[in-house]
XYZ file of C-alpha atoms in Angstrom:
709
model
C -27.765 -21.555 -12.157
C -29.004 -24.142 -9.641
C -28.788 -23.413 -5.924
C -25.206 -23.784 -4.706
C -24.261 -26.701 -2.462
C -22.945 -24.805 0.547
C -22.034 -27.928 2.519
C -19.839 -29.103 -0.349
C -18.243 -25.655 -0.385
C -17.607 -25.769 3.361
C -15.929 -29.157 2.971
C -13.342 -27.523 0.694
C -12.121 -25.505 3.713
C -11.111 -28.168 6.270
C -8.477 -25.940 7.890
C -10.603 -22.786 8.119
C -10.089 -20.876 11.359
C -13.768 -20.295 12.034
C -14.904 -16.899 13.222
C -17.731 -17.802 15.570
C -20.920 -15.802 16.092
C -21.435 -15.474 19.855
C -24.868 -14.098 20.769
C -25.611 -12.327 24.037
C -28.717 -10.484 25.177
C -28.305 -6.886 26.312
C -30.900 -4.775 28.086
C -30.886 -1.440 26.312
C -30.935 1.745 28.397
C -34.142 3.678 28.818
C -36.217 0.497 28.898
C -35.846 0.247 25.122
C -35.958 -3.540 25.260
C -33.787 -6.592 24.775
C -31.097 -6.353 22.136
C -29.241 -9.350 20.654
C -25.541 -8.643 20.215
C -23.462 -10.878 17.928
C -19.723 -10.780 18.624
C -17.549 -12.189 15.848
C -14.556 -13.937 17.419
C -12.174 -16.681 16.286
C -11.064 -17.370 19.881
C -7.501 -16.305 19.072
C -5.828 -13.145 20.345
C -5.290 -10.038 18.212
C -2.344 -11.659 16.416
C -4.835 -13.663 14.343
C -7.400 -11.453 12.570
C -10.959 -12.664 12.273
C -11.702 -13.737 8.695
C -14.597 -15.061 6.658
C -14.825 -18.520 5.152
C -17.842 -20.686 4.284
C -18.030 -22.333 7.717
C -17.957 -18.899 9.354
C -20.707 -17.625 7.077
C -22.897 -20.690 7.606
C -22.676 -20.297 11.385
C -23.526 -16.584 11.131
C -26.485 -17.438 8.913
C -27.798 -19.976 11.417
C -27.563 -17.457 14.256
C -29.402 -14.829 12.216
C -32.163 -17.350 11.432
C -32.565 -18.024 15.158
C -32.698 -14.311 15.888
C -35.348 -13.764 13.241
C -37.561 -16.270 15.040
C -36.989 -14.447 18.305
C -37.730 -11.107 16.665
C -41.000 -12.407 15.260
C -41.894 -13.610 18.751
C -41.254 -10.137 20.138
C -38.338 -11.259 22.309
C -35.823 -8.785 20.899
C -36.072 -5.245 19.529
C -32.834 -5.159 17.534
C -29.718 -7.063 16.479
C -26.149 -5.787 16.449
C -22.894 -7.151 15.066
C -19.494 -6.258 16.463
C -16.089 -7.937 16.728
C -13.394 -9.015 19.133
C -10.951 -6.284 20.226
C -9.391 -4.398 17.297
C -11.442 -6.176 14.619
C -14.905 -6.231 13.149
C -13.739 -8.665 10.450
C -10.609 -8.541 8.270
C -12.431 -9.832 5.181
C -12.370 -13.170 3.415
C -9.632 -15.661 4.258
C -7.510 -15.228 1.135
C -5.203 -18.105 1.982
C -8.238 -20.372 1.714
C -10.024 -18.575 -1.128
C -6.974 -18.949 -3.370
C -7.591 -22.706 -3.263
C -10.983 -22.414 -4.985
C -10.238 -24.053 -8.305
C -13.498 -23.980 -10.277
C -16.191 -21.500 -11.253
C -18.980 -23.331 -9.402
C -17.158 -23.202 -6.077
C -16.307 -19.557 -6.613
C -19.924 -18.752 -7.434
C -21.082 -20.651 -4.339
C -18.695 -18.636 -2.147
C -20.011 -15.388 -3.596
C -23.671 -16.421 -3.327
C -23.240 -17.665 0.249
C -22.040 -14.246 1.392
C -25.024 -12.578 -0.252
C -27.519 -15.055 1.180
C -26.190 -14.682 4.723
C -25.792 -10.915 4.626
C -29.314 -10.483 3.224
C -30.647 -11.868 6.503
C -29.457 -8.691 8.245
C -32.098 -6.747 6.349
C -34.960 -9.181 6.890
C -34.907 -9.807 10.632
C -38.101 -7.888 11.302
C -36.185 -5.611 13.705
C -33.456 -3.036 12.976
C -29.940 -4.358 12.465
C -26.811 -2.508 13.542
C -23.088 -2.876 12.903
C -20.699 -1.530 15.523
C -17.362 -1.096 13.696
C -14.913 -1.376 16.577
C -11.771 -2.049 14.504
C -10.491 -3.437 11.233
C -13.265 -3.845 8.647
C -11.916 -4.972 5.297
C -13.790 -6.233 2.258
C -16.473 -8.641 3.398
C -16.050 -7.277 6.907
C -17.113 -3.816 5.793
C -19.881 -5.332 3.677
C -21.432 -6.838 6.837
C -21.746 -3.278 8.072
C -23.081 -2.004 4.748
C -25.808 -4.679 4.749
C -26.933 -3.625 8.243
C -29.575 -0.939 8.684
C -27.405 1.330 10.861
C -23.702 1.686 11.630
C -21.472 3.190 14.294
C -17.683 3.406 14.154
C -14.921 3.891 16.707
C -12.400 6.710 16.404
C -9.849 4.015 17.191
C -10.852 1.858 14.242
C -8.310 1.623 11.449
C -8.042 -0.224 8.146
C -11.599 0.286 6.934
C -11.797 -0.389 3.208
C -13.022 -2.325 0.209
C -9.598 -3.409 -1.114
C -10.806 -5.958 -3.660
C -9.568 -4.085 -6.753
C -6.114 -4.249 -5.182
C -6.212 -8.024 -4.649
C -7.768 -8.941 -7.986
C -11.449 -9.247 -7.040
C -14.578 -7.096 -6.708
C -16.554 -6.192 -3.565
C -18.856 -9.114 -4.268
C -21.115 -9.225 -1.208
C -23.132 -6.111 -1.952
C -20.485 -3.415 -1.617
C -20.542 -2.189 -5.220
C -24.305 -1.738 -5.110
C -24.735 -0.340 -1.597
C -21.734 1.939 -1.120
C -22.415 4.512 -3.898
C -26.018 4.818 -2.753
C -24.857 5.421 0.812
C -21.984 7.885 0.255
C -22.371 8.991 -3.377
C -20.637 7.674 -6.510
C -17.572 9.950 -6.291
C -16.803 8.858 -2.747
C -17.476 5.240 -3.695
C -14.887 5.438 -6.494
C -12.415 6.803 -3.953
C -13.043 3.867 -1.593
C -13.281 1.075 -4.182
C -10.735 2.242 -6.801
C -8.487 5.132 -5.834
C -7.591 3.989 -2.317
C -6.938 0.327 -3.213
C -4.764 1.263 -6.184
C -2.798 3.781 -4.084
C -0.731 1.350 -2.020
C -3.940 -0.166 -0.616
C -4.801 2.959 1.351
C -7.495 2.555 4.017
C -9.803 4.777 6.079
C -9.753 5.343 9.812
C -12.939 5.625 11.834
C -13.202 9.404 11.545
C -12.695 9.331 7.765
C -15.305 6.584 7.377
C -17.770 8.634 9.398
C -17.052 11.800 7.431
C -17.779 9.972 4.174
C -21.085 8.717 5.568
C -20.172 5.045 5.834
C -21.140 5.189 9.519
C -24.026 7.077 11.127
C -22.329 7.808 14.453
C -18.770 8.145 15.765
C -17.694 7.276 19.304
C -14.451 7.087 21.278
C -12.910 3.627 21.802
C -12.914 3.689 25.629
C -16.675 3.179 25.856
C -17.470 2.495 22.217
C -19.792 -0.449 22.730
C -21.727 1.213 25.548
C -22.161 4.400 23.505
C -23.189 2.394 20.437
C -25.841 0.490 22.395
C -27.185 3.719 23.901
C -27.347 5.245 20.421
C -29.059 2.115 19.051
C -31.664 2.376 21.811
C -32.461 5.954 20.790
C -32.760 4.906 17.138
C -35.102 2.051 18.024
C -37.322 4.267 20.198
C -37.355 7.028 17.603
C -35.485 9.558 19.746
C -32.578 9.559 17.255
C -33.317 10.493 13.647
C -30.464 9.342 11.421
C -29.388 11.793 8.736
C -27.361 10.672 5.704
C -26.413 13.773 3.715
C -24.180 11.885 1.257
C -26.772 9.251 0.383
C -28.160 9.422 -3.168
C -30.602 7.767 -5.523
C -28.897 6.926 -8.848
C -31.686 8.401 -10.941
C -31.243 11.795 -9.282
C -27.475 11.972 -9.901
C -27.182 10.326 -13.303
C -24.515 12.641 -14.706
C -22.516 12.605 -11.473
C -22.686 8.808 -11.472
C -21.345 8.632 -15.034
C -18.653 11.206 -14.277
C -17.489 9.218 -11.248
C -17.196 6.052 -13.336
C -15.263 7.948 -16.028
C -12.919 9.365 -13.396
C -12.382 5.879 -12.041
C -11.543 4.515 -15.495
C -9.022 7.294 -16.096
C -7.434 6.555 -12.724
C -7.182 2.835 -13.504
C -5.648 3.571 -16.910
C -3.047 5.831 -15.325
C -2.221 3.391 -12.522
C -2.304 0.017 -14.297
C -2.487 0.663 -18.059
C -5.609 -1.554 -17.829
C -3.330 -4.581 -17.479
C -5.360 -6.073 -14.592
C -9.030 -7.089 -15.020
C -10.375 -6.509 -11.499
C -10.493 -2.670 -11.340
C -12.306 -2.486 -14.673
C -14.784 -5.112 -13.470
C -15.504 -3.062 -10.339
C -16.269 -0.054 -12.523
C -18.427 -2.129 -14.880
C -20.538 -3.224 -11.910
C -20.719 0.346 -10.621
C -21.717 1.710 -14.027
C -24.441 -0.871 -14.634
C -25.512 -0.749 -11.008
C -26.959 2.696 -11.631
C -29.995 1.066 -13.253
C -29.840 -2.513 -11.947
C -32.087 -3.862 -9.238
C -30.375 -5.244 -6.160
C -31.045 -8.782 -7.404
C -29.490 -8.022 -10.805
C -26.424 -6.554 -9.132
C -26.136 -9.577 -6.852
C -26.076 -11.992 -9.772
C -23.503 -9.895 -11.630
C -21.299 -9.622 -8.529
C -21.397 -13.394 -8.002
C -20.477 -14.052 -11.629
C -17.663 -11.487 -11.499
C -16.209 -12.941 -8.292
C -16.332 -16.490 -9.625
C -14.656 -15.456 -12.882
C -11.926 -13.390 -11.235
C -11.041 -16.149 -8.764
C -9.939 -18.248 -11.747
C -7.714 -15.604 -13.322
C -3.925 -15.755 -13.208
C -3.940 -12.147 -12.017
C -5.806 -13.122 -8.845
C -3.433 -16.005 -8.157
C -0.460 -13.703 -8.701
C -1.915 -10.989 -6.474
C -2.603 -13.408 -3.632
C 1.021 -14.599 -3.817
C 2.329 -11.030 -3.873
C 0.050 -9.806 -1.102
C -0.036 -12.793 1.255
C 3.301 -14.519 0.751
C 5.377 -11.417 0.131
C 3.855 -8.312 1.713
C 2.052 -9.975 4.627
C 4.418 -12.834 5.476
C 7.880 -12.074 4.111
C 7.460 -8.380 4.838
C 6.602 -8.991 8.480
C 9.424 -11.474 9.034
C 12.435 -9.937 7.264
C 15.051 -12.448 6.165
C 18.340 -11.966 7.983
C 17.106 -9.552 10.645
C 18.894 -10.058 14.006
C 17.046 -10.827 17.227
C 15.042 -7.725 18.153
C 16.154 -8.166 21.767
C 19.531 -6.773 20.682
C 17.986 -3.437 19.712
C 18.943 -0.302 21.603
C 16.404 2.245 22.836
C 16.041 5.398 20.730
C 14.945 8.409 22.768
C 16.220 11.195 20.510
C 16.839 11.390 16.758
C 19.119 13.689 14.809
C 18.654 14.554 11.146
C 21.590 16.033 9.246
C 20.179 18.345 6.615
C 17.020 20.418 6.445
C 16.027 20.029 2.803
C 12.863 18.367 1.566
C 13.943 14.761 2.167
C 15.422 15.554 5.571
C 12.278 17.436 6.584
C 10.093 14.512 5.571
C 12.257 12.220 7.687
C 12.034 14.546 10.691
C 8.244 14.605 10.443
C 8.040 10.819 10.174
C 10.295 10.200 13.185
C 8.439 12.738 15.321
C 4.974 11.453 14.431
C 5.685 7.748 14.746
C 8.351 7.565 17.483
C 7.080 10.558 19.481
C 10.629 11.435 20.536
C 12.567 14.698 20.129
C 14.002 15.232 16.645
C 16.640 17.876 15.937
C 17.592 18.998 12.423
C 20.834 20.712 11.471
C 22.087 22.515 8.383
C 24.841 24.923 7.399
C 22.925 28.130 8.174
C 19.934 29.308 10.167
C 17.859 30.103 7.096
C 17.989 26.495 5.913
C 17.263 25.189 9.411
C 14.264 27.488 9.807
C 12.950 26.435 6.413
C 13.183 22.750 7.342
C 11.474 23.149 10.706
C 8.889 25.379 9.042
C 8.140 22.655 6.497
C 7.477 20.161 9.294
C 5.177 22.583 11.111
C 3.303 23.362 7.891
C 2.769 19.659 7.173
C 1.459 19.147 10.705
C -0.943 22.047 10.170
C -2.195 20.357 6.984
C -2.861 17.135 8.897
C -4.718 19.129 11.526
C -6.801 20.941 8.911
C -7.764 17.594 7.410
C -8.655 16.387 10.935
C -6.202 13.515 10.632
C -4.668 14.475 13.975
C -6.001 16.246 17.042
C -4.942 19.754 18.082
C -3.042 18.261 21.051
C -1.198 15.803 18.789
C -0.341 18.633 16.401
C 1.112 20.771 19.172
C 3.103 17.857 20.597
C 4.543 16.933 17.198
C 5.589 20.513 16.467
C 7.242 20.785 19.859
C 9.284 17.639 19.217
C 10.974 19.020 16.065
C 13.660 21.645 16.544
C 16.640 22.934 14.564
C 20.230 23.969 15.096
C 23.240 25.099 13.067
C 25.527 23.137 15.391
C 25.956 19.380 15.377
C 26.504 19.647 19.118
C 22.721 19.310 19.224
C 23.271 15.596 18.513
C 25.346 15.022 21.658
C 22.552 13.121 23.420
C 20.984 11.526 20.308
C 20.713 7.748 19.989
C 20.186 7.693 16.242
C 21.415 10.232 13.674
C 20.504 9.962 9.991
C 22.057 12.053 7.231
C 20.062 13.249 4.239
C 22.536 15.598 2.548
C 23.743 15.902 -1.038
C 24.465 12.562 -2.738
C 28.219 13.034 -2.865
C 30.617 10.704 -1.046
C 33.027 13.390 0.185
C 30.148 15.414 1.643
C 28.676 12.426 3.449
C 32.043 11.310 4.846
C 32.671 14.807 6.200
C 29.226 14.881 7.795
C 29.759 11.542 9.516
C 33.183 12.602 10.806
C 31.668 15.749 12.296
C 28.789 13.860 13.865
C 30.993 11.102 15.316
C 33.046 13.751 17.106
C 30.053 14.848 19.223
C 27.812 11.795 19.713
C 28.106 9.007 22.277
C 29.911 5.769 21.379
C 26.536 3.957 21.274
C 24.860 6.417 18.907
C 23.905 4.840 15.582
C 24.807 6.678 12.382
C 22.465 6.037 9.456
C 22.622 7.146 5.847
C 19.705 7.699 3.512
C 21.919 7.294 0.462
C 20.206 5.815 -2.576
C 23.292 4.523 -4.371
C 26.591 5.210 -2.600
C 28.729 2.708 -0.699
C 27.905 2.577 3.006
C 31.193 0.756 3.578
C 33.241 3.572 2.092
C 31.169 6.140 3.951
C 32.122 4.518 7.268
C 35.712 3.631 6.400
C 37.431 6.560 8.147
C 35.328 6.537 11.303
C 36.579 5.358 14.672
C 33.518 3.138 14.972
C 32.475 1.958 11.499
C 30.393 -0.778 13.135
C 27.835 1.878 14.142
C 26.949 2.789 10.528
C 23.916 1.378 8.710
C 22.087 2.211 5.491
C 18.520 3.387 6.074
C 17.193 4.115 2.600
C 13.703 5.620 2.375
C 11.726 6.234 -0.788
C 10.063 9.457 -1.809
C 7.516 10.589 -0.672
C 8.577 9.299 2.733
C 5.117 9.349 4.311
C 3.605 7.263 1.511
C 6.196 4.760 0.292
C 6.217 1.676 2.547
C 9.666 0.246 1.739
C 12.834 0.759 3.746
C 16.058 -0.775 2.440
C 18.275 -1.517 5.452
C 21.866 -1.837 4.274
C 24.402 -3.841 6.207
C 28.027 -2.963 5.606
C 30.693 -5.605 6.432
C 31.415 -4.054 9.844
C 27.848 -3.143 10.865
C 27.187 -4.937 14.144
C 24.075 -6.901 15.074
C 22.866 -4.449 17.730
C 22.903 -1.609 15.207
C 21.104 -3.730 12.640
C 18.524 -4.938 15.164
C 17.824 -1.343 16.182
C 17.329 -0.403 12.532
C 14.736 -3.142 12.041
C 12.869 -2.275 15.234
C 12.819 1.380 14.187
C 11.497 0.417 10.756
C 8.565 -1.379 12.367
C 7.880 1.554 14.671
C 7.923 3.841 11.630
C 5.360 1.510 10.006
C 7.706 0.636 7.158
C 8.462 -2.754 5.622
C 12.183 -3.382 5.897
C 14.335 -5.585 3.672
C 17.931 -6.449 4.534
C 20.276 -5.522 1.690
C 23.994 -6.084 1.185
C 26.088 -2.988 0.573
C 26.186 -2.932 -3.229
C 25.751 0.026 -5.572
C 22.153 1.317 -5.605
C 21.033 -1.646 -3.471
C 17.861 -3.221 -4.961
C 15.165 -0.910 -6.307
C 17.346 1.758 -7.860
C 19.650 -0.837 -9.388
C 16.765 -2.600 -11.119
C 15.142 0.671 -12.164
C 18.533 1.914 -13.370
C 18.884 -1.121 -15.614
C 15.365 -0.575 -16.931
C 15.901 3.149 -17.526
C 19.197 2.358 -19.207
C 17.540 0.015 -21.699
C 14.832 2.525 -22.551
C 17.228 5.452 -23.017
C 19.565 3.192 -25.005
C 16.890 2.220 -27.546
C 15.826 5.869 -27.754
C 19.411 6.908 -28.462
C 19.663 4.137 -31.076
C 16.837 5.733 -33.041
C 13.633 4.279 -31.624
C 10.972 6.993 -31.511
C 10.151 8.272 -28.043
C 6.546 7.059 -27.980
C 7.570 3.506 -28.852
C 10.415 3.487 -26.328
C 8.348 5.009 -23.531
C 5.227 2.890 -24.043
C 6.847 -0.472 -24.791
C 6.601 -1.582 -21.152
C 2.858 -0.957 -20.876
C 2.113 -4.733 -20.790
C 3.903 -4.763 -17.440
C 1.220 -2.450 -16.042
C 3.746 -0.178 -14.341
C 2.299 2.847 -12.527
C 3.967 5.250 -14.960
C 6.127 5.142 -18.081
C 9.946 5.335 -17.772
C 10.295 8.880 -19.155
C 7.456 10.098 -16.937
C 9.016 8.519 -13.858
C 12.414 10.007 -14.686
C 10.855 13.452 -14.906
C 9.158 12.905 -11.541
C 12.389 11.754 -9.885
C 14.265 14.592 -11.565
C 16.480 14.088 -14.589
C 19.667 15.193 -12.766
C 18.962 12.800 -9.873
C 18.279 9.945 -12.286
C 21.458 10.683 -14.224
C 23.501 10.870 -11.022
C 22.305 7.407 -9.953
C 22.957 6.111 -13.462
C 26.500 7.454 -13.318
C 27.068 5.588 -10.049
C 25.732 2.382 -11.570
C 27.732 2.825 -14.766
C 30.854 3.373 -12.688
C 30.153 0.260 -10.598
C 28.935 -2.130 -13.286
C 30.042 -0.772 -16.637
C 28.186 -0.861 -19.940
C 25.267 -2.895 -18.603
C 24.027 0.454 -17.328
C 23.684 2.765 -20.303
C 24.784 6.327 -19.633
C 22.941 8.460 -22.162
C 24.718 11.466 -23.653
C 21.357 12.710 -24.889
C 20.050 12.709 -21.316
C 23.010 14.800 -20.226
C 22.386 17.289 -23.040
C 18.785 17.713 -21.874
C 19.931 18.228 -18.288
C 22.603 20.751 -19.328
C 19.943 22.706 -21.209
C 17.826 22.940 -18.051
C 14.988 20.876 -19.512
C 12.923 19.171 -16.812
C 11.198 16.506 -18.895
C 11.560 14.961 -22.325
C 7.808 15.168 -22.808
C 5.756 18.339 -23.017
C 1.976 18.552 -23.357
C 0.029 20.504 -25.952
C -3.215 22.358 -25.298
C -5.159 19.093 -25.673
C -3.021 17.246 -23.147
C -1.188 15.200 -25.772
C 2.504 14.472 -25.245
C 5.132 15.670 -27.658
C 8.842 16.488 -27.740
C 9.537 20.107 -28.712
C 11.509 20.538 -31.937
C 14.188 22.535 -30.153
C 14.750 19.572 -27.786
C 14.986 17.087 -30.648
C 17.405 19.367 -32.490
C 20.017 19.108 -29.734
C 19.968 15.293 -29.615
C 21.913 12.731 -31.658
C 20.319 9.440 -32.698
C 21.486 6.164 -34.191
C 19.939 4.382 -37.147
C 18.867 1.076 -35.542
C 15.359 1.598 -34.161
C 13.515 -1.199 -32.346
C 9.871 -2.225 -32.403
C 7.765 -2.101 -29.252
C 7.954 -5.903 -28.951
C 11.737 -5.836 -29.279
C 12.052 -3.142 -26.610
C 9.876 -5.132 -24.199
C 11.847 -8.346 -24.747
C 15.209 -6.547 -24.417
C 14.106 -4.973 -21.163
C 12.784 -8.260 -19.793
C 16.093 -9.948 -20.593
C 18.105 -7.093 -19.087
C 16.100 -7.260 -15.853
C 16.478 -11.041 -15.686
C 20.231 -10.718 -16.134
C 20.601 -8.029 -13.482
C 18.473 -9.831 -10.910
C 20.395 -13.040 -11.570
C 23.649 -11.216 -10.891
C 22.235 -9.602 -7.745
C 21.269 -12.992 -6.345
C 24.688 -14.404 -7.188
C 26.272 -11.478 -5.326
C 24.045 -12.079 -2.310
C 22.543 -8.593 -2.384
C 19.426 -10.091 -0.745
C 18.553 -13.474 0.736
C 16.386 -14.621 -2.154
C 14.228 -13.648 -5.133
C 11.284 -13.041 -2.797
C 13.132 -10.051 -1.339
C 13.686 -8.652 -4.835
C 9.944 -9.003 -5.450
C 9.038 -7.369 -2.143
C 11.344 -4.422 -2.783
C 9.940 -3.800 -6.251
C 6.320 -4.046 -5.108
C 6.723 -1.678 -2.161
C 9.479 0.579 -3.469
C 8.723 0.878 -7.176
C 4.996 0.163 -7.423
C 5.537 -3.122 -9.272
C 1.972 -4.339 -9.997
C 0.510 -6.866 -7.587
C -1.296 -8.663 -10.401
C 2.053 -9.723 -11.879
C 2.924 -11.518 -8.648
C 6.421 -10.098 -8.239
C 9.075 -9.311 -10.815
C 10.872 -12.673 -10.624
C 7.755 -14.831 -11.224
C 6.883 -12.487 -14.099
C 10.309 -12.938 -15.683
C 9.920 -16.692 -15.232
C 6.521 -16.661 -16.977
C 7.668 -14.632 -19.996
C 10.737 -16.820 -20.431
C 13.355 -14.157 -19.769
C 14.901 -15.996 -16.813
C 15.636 -19.086 -18.877
C 16.643 -17.130 -21.987
C 19.302 -15.221 -20.048
C 20.225 -17.314 -17.017
C 19.371 -20.796 -18.251
C 17.006 -21.391 -15.330
C 14.005 -19.902 -13.608
C 14.242 -17.923 -10.404
C 11.695 -20.271 -8.803
C 11.787 -24.047 -9.139
C 7.987 -24.253 -9.070
C 5.473 -21.684 -10.230
C 4.727 -19.406 -7.271
C 2.202 -17.268 -9.116
C 0.113 -18.043 -12.161
């Protein structure tokens, strides 16, 4: 391919917020010489992350060319790259990249990054990256292309998330990272973390993996990094990289890591999205490729993936939904109305309640008291929290001081009098209305009039729960998803009498807990569980009608869901799933199939429909099949998929008519963050529009114009 026209590419980005390359000379300690420090800064405060576009890259390239001349003249002994406060660079500007509409422009964007980054290795003097904050995608690849790296303990969000957003690490990451930290660790960073809710590394974790050569505290990070760079340049510091490998010496381990990555992708996405497989193809072939061969393949892969509908859909889901809609929740009251929360009460000490107590203590850093009906249960709940803190400490995810403080914050009591000075009390007891109403009555009798009462119910009416209270306006739904520490969604449920101050406090708390909150009307099962209940109902219905289990369970694979319906039901717990289904059936009737076969399995104490044989293959035991009754109207896989699509379109249409949420975007956001709906499908409502279900069932699309390819 001919050399790309970078000026033409830059002209395609007229609104790019340029991240400038500001160069300053620093005299290194110990008379080590003059050091050129590049600070990447877009001249906007921390609310606007620094990003990479073609104009940014061209300016960086020009500065590096100037520094090479100075290095050759002996004016400088090294070059370093760092960022404005809290950021190295937050990766490519996706809002601009999504506008690249042809292969040539995509290839030029990929090649430009490679050409500029390559200059870091050909300056004639050592190059350093000082990772002071966020380093995502191309931001981390700047560091990888440098000769040496330091990282701050305060740095967060370090990752190569491209598999998550429909691309590949196309500026050298796929080639360099496995050689630096080993293929197994590289698969973790490039595949497993991105496909696990876009998990990232903090500075300590990045250092432990070997991504950085030195780790320093944030207070004097730059000074320490420059001192360390001086010692490297003078030879006083010998850099050791124990995780670094040569592909030829770890051939089997390299192949095993790729195989593990492919199995992970299959389990997470059913191979419905092209980007993760492309990352692994590059990794696999990169074992024997030269750097130049890998560069060409990365550029081709990036250019191809930029044109795919999956990339367009992912950008919509990630930018428009998770980043924008998620950070500005529709219908949330003015945060100035929020009340301070200085103590939290948790009613219950079971697993869910204990997870909530740990989350509140870690994130809010306020006292949390748990109650239950006897001391044994209370002690077990507090013990769970302490054990989880010990695990975090063992993994070095928190300091010993932080561990001790967190443990001290969580206490237990058998008396609800312990809530007398609490500002926020959340119940996480058995999912039974009479139990929850009794709990709230007991709590209201001891708390202050301003104390907020929250329920973690997954399906019951918040309105009914508050009906007999003296102050029903203080009650709000605060529905977490399991596991609490991992799942990012929080459904905040407003009952008719919930007042604005209570609601505002709930939204402020959600942000402090690092959750994405969506405002939901008080309707049975709210959003995620209602949609999943309709889906589960369709799958169990076709199974009961006579469709074989494998066909019923695998029919939705084209959706790329993180797990099959029967597998998810087993994970949730068949009794829990049936209980929610009963609530939905009671509220909405026959739309929500209530399977008698499911109840028979539950009554028999069977935990999962599927069992696995000695080879790991799924099967249903004969004794299980013998207790079930089936119809004589089986469906094909295609029929099951279409029926489920139509059922989901109908239910979502009804939810929007009822005003359960402000718009289809909130449905999409809930399903992405609460049910693992695949990013590459761009949200459930655009997907149902594309496959025709919306128009088949509702006579119109959810979106007037296509919002995702």
